[in-house]
Short mmCIF file of C-alpha atoms and ligand atoms in Angstrom, two decimals:
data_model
loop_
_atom_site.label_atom_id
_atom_site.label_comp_id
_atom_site.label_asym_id
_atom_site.label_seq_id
_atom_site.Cartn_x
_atom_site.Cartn_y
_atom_site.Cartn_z
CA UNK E 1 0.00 0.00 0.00
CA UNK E 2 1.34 3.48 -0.98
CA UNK E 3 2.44 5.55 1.87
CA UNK E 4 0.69 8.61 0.32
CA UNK E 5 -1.73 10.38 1.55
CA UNK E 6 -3.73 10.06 -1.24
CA UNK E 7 -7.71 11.36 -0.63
CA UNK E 8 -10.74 9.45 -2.21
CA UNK E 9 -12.21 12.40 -4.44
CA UNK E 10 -10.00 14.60 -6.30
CA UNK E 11 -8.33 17.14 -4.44
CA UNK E 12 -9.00 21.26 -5.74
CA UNK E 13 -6.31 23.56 -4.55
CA UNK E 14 -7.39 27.46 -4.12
CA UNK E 15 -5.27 30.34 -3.59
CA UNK E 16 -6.00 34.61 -4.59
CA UNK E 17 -5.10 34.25 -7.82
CA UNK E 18 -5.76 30.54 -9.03
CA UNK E 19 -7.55 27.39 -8.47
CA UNK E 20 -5.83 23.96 -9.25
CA UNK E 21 -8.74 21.54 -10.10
CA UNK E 22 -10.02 18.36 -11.60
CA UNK E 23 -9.31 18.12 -15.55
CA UNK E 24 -12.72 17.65 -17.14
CA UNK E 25 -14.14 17.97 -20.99
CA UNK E 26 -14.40 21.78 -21.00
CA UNK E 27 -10.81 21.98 -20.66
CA UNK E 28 -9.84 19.52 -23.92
CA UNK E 29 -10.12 23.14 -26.39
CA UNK E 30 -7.89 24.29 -24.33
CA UNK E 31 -5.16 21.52 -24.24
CA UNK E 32 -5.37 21.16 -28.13
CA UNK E 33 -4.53 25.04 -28.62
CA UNK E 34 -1.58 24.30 -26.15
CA UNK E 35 -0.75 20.93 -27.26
CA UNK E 36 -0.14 22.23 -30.99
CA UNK E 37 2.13 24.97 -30.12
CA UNK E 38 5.14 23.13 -31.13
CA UNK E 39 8.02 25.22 -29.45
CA UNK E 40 6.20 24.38 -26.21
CA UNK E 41 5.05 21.07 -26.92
CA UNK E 42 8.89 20.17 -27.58
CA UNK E 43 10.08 21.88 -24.33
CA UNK E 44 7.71 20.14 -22.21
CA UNK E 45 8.52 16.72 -23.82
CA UNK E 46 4.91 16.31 -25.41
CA UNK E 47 4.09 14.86 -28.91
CA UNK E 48 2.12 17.53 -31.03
CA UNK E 49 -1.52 16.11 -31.23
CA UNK E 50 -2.63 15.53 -34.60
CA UNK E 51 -6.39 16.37 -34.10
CA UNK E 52 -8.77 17.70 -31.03
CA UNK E 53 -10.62 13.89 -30.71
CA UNK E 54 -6.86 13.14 -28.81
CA UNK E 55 -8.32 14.87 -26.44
CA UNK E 56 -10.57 12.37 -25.07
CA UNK E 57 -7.50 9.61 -25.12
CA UNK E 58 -5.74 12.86 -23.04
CA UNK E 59 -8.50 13.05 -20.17
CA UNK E 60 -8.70 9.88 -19.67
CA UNK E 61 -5.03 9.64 -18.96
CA UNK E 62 -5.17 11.96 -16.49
CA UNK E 63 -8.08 10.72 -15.32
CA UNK E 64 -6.61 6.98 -14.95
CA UNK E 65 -3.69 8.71 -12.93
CA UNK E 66 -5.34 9.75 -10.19
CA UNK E 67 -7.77 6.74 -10.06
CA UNK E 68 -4.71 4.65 -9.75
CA UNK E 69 -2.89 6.29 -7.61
CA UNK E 70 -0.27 6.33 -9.87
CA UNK E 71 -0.16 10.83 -9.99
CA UNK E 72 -2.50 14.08 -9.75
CA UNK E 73 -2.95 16.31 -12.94
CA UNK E 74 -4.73 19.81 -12.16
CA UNK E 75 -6.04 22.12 -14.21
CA UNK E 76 -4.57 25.45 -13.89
CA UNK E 77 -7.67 28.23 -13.88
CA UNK E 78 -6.91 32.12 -13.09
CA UNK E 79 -9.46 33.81 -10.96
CA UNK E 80 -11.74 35.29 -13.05
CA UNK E 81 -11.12 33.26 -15.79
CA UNK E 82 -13.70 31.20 -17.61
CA UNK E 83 -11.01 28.58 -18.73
CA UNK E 84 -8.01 26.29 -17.63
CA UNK E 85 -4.55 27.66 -19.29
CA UNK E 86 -2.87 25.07 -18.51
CA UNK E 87 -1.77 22.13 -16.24
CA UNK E 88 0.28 21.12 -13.26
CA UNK E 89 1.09 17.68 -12.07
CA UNK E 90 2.60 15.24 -9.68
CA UNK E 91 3.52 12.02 -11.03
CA UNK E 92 4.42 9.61 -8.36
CA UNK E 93 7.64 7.49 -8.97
CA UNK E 94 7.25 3.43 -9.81
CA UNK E 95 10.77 2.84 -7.92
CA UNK E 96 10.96 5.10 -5.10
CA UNK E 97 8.49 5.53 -2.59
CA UNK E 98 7.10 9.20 -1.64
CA UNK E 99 9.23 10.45 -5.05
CA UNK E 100 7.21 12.53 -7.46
CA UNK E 101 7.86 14.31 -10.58
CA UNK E 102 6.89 17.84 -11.06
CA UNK E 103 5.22 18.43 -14.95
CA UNK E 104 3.45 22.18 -15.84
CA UNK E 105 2.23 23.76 -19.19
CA UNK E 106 0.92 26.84 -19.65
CA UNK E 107 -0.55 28.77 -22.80
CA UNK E 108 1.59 30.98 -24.42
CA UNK E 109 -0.62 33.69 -24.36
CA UNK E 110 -0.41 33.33 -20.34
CA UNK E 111 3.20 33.23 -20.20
CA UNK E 112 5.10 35.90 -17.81
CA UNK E 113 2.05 36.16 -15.49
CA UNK E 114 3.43 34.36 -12.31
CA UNK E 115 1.15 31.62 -12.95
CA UNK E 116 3.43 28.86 -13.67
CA UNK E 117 5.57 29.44 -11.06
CA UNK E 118 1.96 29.59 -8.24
CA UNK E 119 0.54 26.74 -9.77
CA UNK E 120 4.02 25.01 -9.34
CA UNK E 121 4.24 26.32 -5.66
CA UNK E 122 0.65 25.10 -4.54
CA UNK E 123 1.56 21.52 -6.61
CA UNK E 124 4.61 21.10 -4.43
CA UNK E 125 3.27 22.43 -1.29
CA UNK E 126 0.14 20.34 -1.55
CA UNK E 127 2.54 17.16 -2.45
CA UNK E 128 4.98 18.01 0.54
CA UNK E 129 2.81 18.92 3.37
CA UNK E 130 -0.84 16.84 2.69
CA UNK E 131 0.51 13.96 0.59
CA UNK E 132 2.98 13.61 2.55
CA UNK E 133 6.23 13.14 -0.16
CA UNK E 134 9.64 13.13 0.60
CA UNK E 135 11.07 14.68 -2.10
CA UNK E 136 9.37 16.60 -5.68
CA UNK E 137 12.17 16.25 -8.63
CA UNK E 138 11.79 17.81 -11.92
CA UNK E 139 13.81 16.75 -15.45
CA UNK E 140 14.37 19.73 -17.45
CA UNK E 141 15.78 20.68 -21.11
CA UNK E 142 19.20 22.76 -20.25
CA UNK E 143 17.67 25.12 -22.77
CA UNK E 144 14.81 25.94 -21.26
CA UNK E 145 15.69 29.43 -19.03
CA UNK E 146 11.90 29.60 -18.21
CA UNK E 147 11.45 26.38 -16.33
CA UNK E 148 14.70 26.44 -14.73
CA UNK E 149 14.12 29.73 -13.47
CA UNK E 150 10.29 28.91 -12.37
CA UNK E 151 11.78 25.62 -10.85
CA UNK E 152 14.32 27.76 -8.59
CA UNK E 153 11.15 30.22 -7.48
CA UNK E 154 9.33 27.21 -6.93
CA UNK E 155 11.59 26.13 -4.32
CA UNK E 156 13.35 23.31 -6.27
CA UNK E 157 17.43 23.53 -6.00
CA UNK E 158 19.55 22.39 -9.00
CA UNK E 159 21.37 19.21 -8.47
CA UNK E 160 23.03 18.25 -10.99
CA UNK E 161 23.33 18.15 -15.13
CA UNK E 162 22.84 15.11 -16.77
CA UNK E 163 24.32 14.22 -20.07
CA UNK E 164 23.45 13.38 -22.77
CA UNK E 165 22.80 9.63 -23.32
CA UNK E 166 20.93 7.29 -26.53
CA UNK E 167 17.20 7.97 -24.82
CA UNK E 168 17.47 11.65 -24.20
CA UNK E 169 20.11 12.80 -26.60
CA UNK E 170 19.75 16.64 -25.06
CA UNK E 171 21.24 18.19 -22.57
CA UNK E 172 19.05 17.70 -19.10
CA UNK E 173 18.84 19.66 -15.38
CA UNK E 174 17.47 17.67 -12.67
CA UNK E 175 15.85 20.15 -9.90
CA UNK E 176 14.58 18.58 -6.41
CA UNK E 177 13.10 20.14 -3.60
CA UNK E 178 13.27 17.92 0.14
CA UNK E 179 10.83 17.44 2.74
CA UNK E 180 12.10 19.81 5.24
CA UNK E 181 14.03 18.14 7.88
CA UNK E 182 11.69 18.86 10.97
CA UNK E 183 8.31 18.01 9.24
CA UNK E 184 7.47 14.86 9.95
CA UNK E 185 5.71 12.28 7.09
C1 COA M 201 7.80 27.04 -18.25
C2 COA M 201 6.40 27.65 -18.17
C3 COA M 201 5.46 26.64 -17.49
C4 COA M 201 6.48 28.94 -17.33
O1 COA M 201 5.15 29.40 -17.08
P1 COA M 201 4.84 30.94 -16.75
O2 COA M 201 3.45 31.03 -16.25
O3 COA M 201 5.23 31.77 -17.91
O4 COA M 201 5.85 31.16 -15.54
P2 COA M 201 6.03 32.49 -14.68
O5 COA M 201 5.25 33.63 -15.24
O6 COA M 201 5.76 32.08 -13.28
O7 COA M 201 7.57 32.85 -14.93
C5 COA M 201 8.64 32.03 -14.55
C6 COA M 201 9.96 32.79 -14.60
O8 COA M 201 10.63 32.48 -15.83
C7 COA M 201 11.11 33.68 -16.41
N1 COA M 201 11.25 33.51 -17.85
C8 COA M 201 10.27 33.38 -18.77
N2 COA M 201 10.79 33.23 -19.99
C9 COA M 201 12.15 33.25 -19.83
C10 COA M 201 13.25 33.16 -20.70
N3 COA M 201 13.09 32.95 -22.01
N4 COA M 201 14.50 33.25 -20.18
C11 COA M 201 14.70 33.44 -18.86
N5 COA M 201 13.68 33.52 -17.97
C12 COA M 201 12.43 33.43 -18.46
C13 COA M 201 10.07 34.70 -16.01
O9 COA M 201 10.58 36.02 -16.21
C14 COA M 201 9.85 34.31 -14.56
O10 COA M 201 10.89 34.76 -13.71
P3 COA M 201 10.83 36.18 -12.94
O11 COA M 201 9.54 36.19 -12.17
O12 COA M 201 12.03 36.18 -12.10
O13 COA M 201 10.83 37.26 -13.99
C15 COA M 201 5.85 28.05 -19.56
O14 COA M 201 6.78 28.90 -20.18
C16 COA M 201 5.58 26.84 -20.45
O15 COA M 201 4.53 26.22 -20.36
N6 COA M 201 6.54 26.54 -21.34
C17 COA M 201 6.38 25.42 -22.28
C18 COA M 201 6.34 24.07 -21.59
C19 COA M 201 7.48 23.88 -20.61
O16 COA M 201 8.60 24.27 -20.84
N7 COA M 201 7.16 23.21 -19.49
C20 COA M 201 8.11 22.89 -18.48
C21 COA M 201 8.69 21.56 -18.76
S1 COA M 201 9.32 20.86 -17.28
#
């Protein structure tokens, strides 16, 4: 049985600005107009969808992650704002126990905001302090300033640079960010 603290129904996040909630149908526009920005789509790792019926396929990924308590995928949603502009997830590590990996998007036309780097924050936070994880890592291109530097305001420390090897021929950072020393599991 997973250590995690893992609740039953999906967990939403709130803070002043945004909400980090549930993934749903409303938000599959959304992901395609993200998804098929290329320059992001190859930043974040993510194949360029070929039409908006992936979408469906998409949710229910993220939808089968949290059911098996394999991750948590929120949507990211501004106050105010009719729409998600993005996502933020945990992915919880097959190997090592109370391990997840950080993963964010968010629109272009949203970039610059401070959004990425709250929704990061409150993804973290939430996977720390409720969940109960020892330790949130993150994989990034080395030519990617943006997510380095929202990694680093996220709390997330640099720890080392990992070459290049035959499955990821670039150039990688890995970022981590411990369960503070005095806060117990
Ligand atoms: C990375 C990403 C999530 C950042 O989201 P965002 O909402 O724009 O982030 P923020 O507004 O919180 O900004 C993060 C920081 O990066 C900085 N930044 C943005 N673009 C930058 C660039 N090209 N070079 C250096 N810094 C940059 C911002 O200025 C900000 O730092 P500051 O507050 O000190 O000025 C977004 O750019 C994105 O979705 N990119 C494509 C996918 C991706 O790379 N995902 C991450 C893969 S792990």
């Amino acid at each position: 049985m997973s250590p995690l603290r893992i609740p039953a129904a999906f967990p939403t996040l709130q803070e002043e600005s945004l909400t980090l909630r549930e993934l749903d149908e409303e938000d599959i526009p959304a992901w395609f107009a993200r998804a098929s920005d290329a320059e992001a789509a190859d930043l974040a790792g993510d194949p360029v969808p070929e039409s908006i019926d992936l979408g469906v396929p998409w949710l229910e990924r993220q939808r089968s992650l949290f059911r098996k308590q394999a991750g948590i995928r929120w949507a990211i949603v501004p106050s105010g704002s009719p729409v998600s502009i993005g996502t933020v997830g945990l992915t919880f590590s097959p190997r090592e126990e109370q391990v997840a990996e950080l993963g964010i998007v968010v629109a272009r036309p949203h970039w610059g905001m401070g959004f990425g780097t709250t929704a990061a924050r409150m993804a973290v936070r939430y996977g720390i302090f409720e969940l109960g994880l020892n330790e949130v890592r993150a994989e990034v291109l080395q030519r990617n300033p943006a997510s380095k530097r929202l990694l680093e305001k996220a709390g997330l420390k640099m720890i080392r640079v990992l070459p290049p090897t035959e499955a990821e021929p670039e150039v990688m950072v890995l970022y981590a960010l411990f369960r503070p020393a005095q806060s117990a599991a």
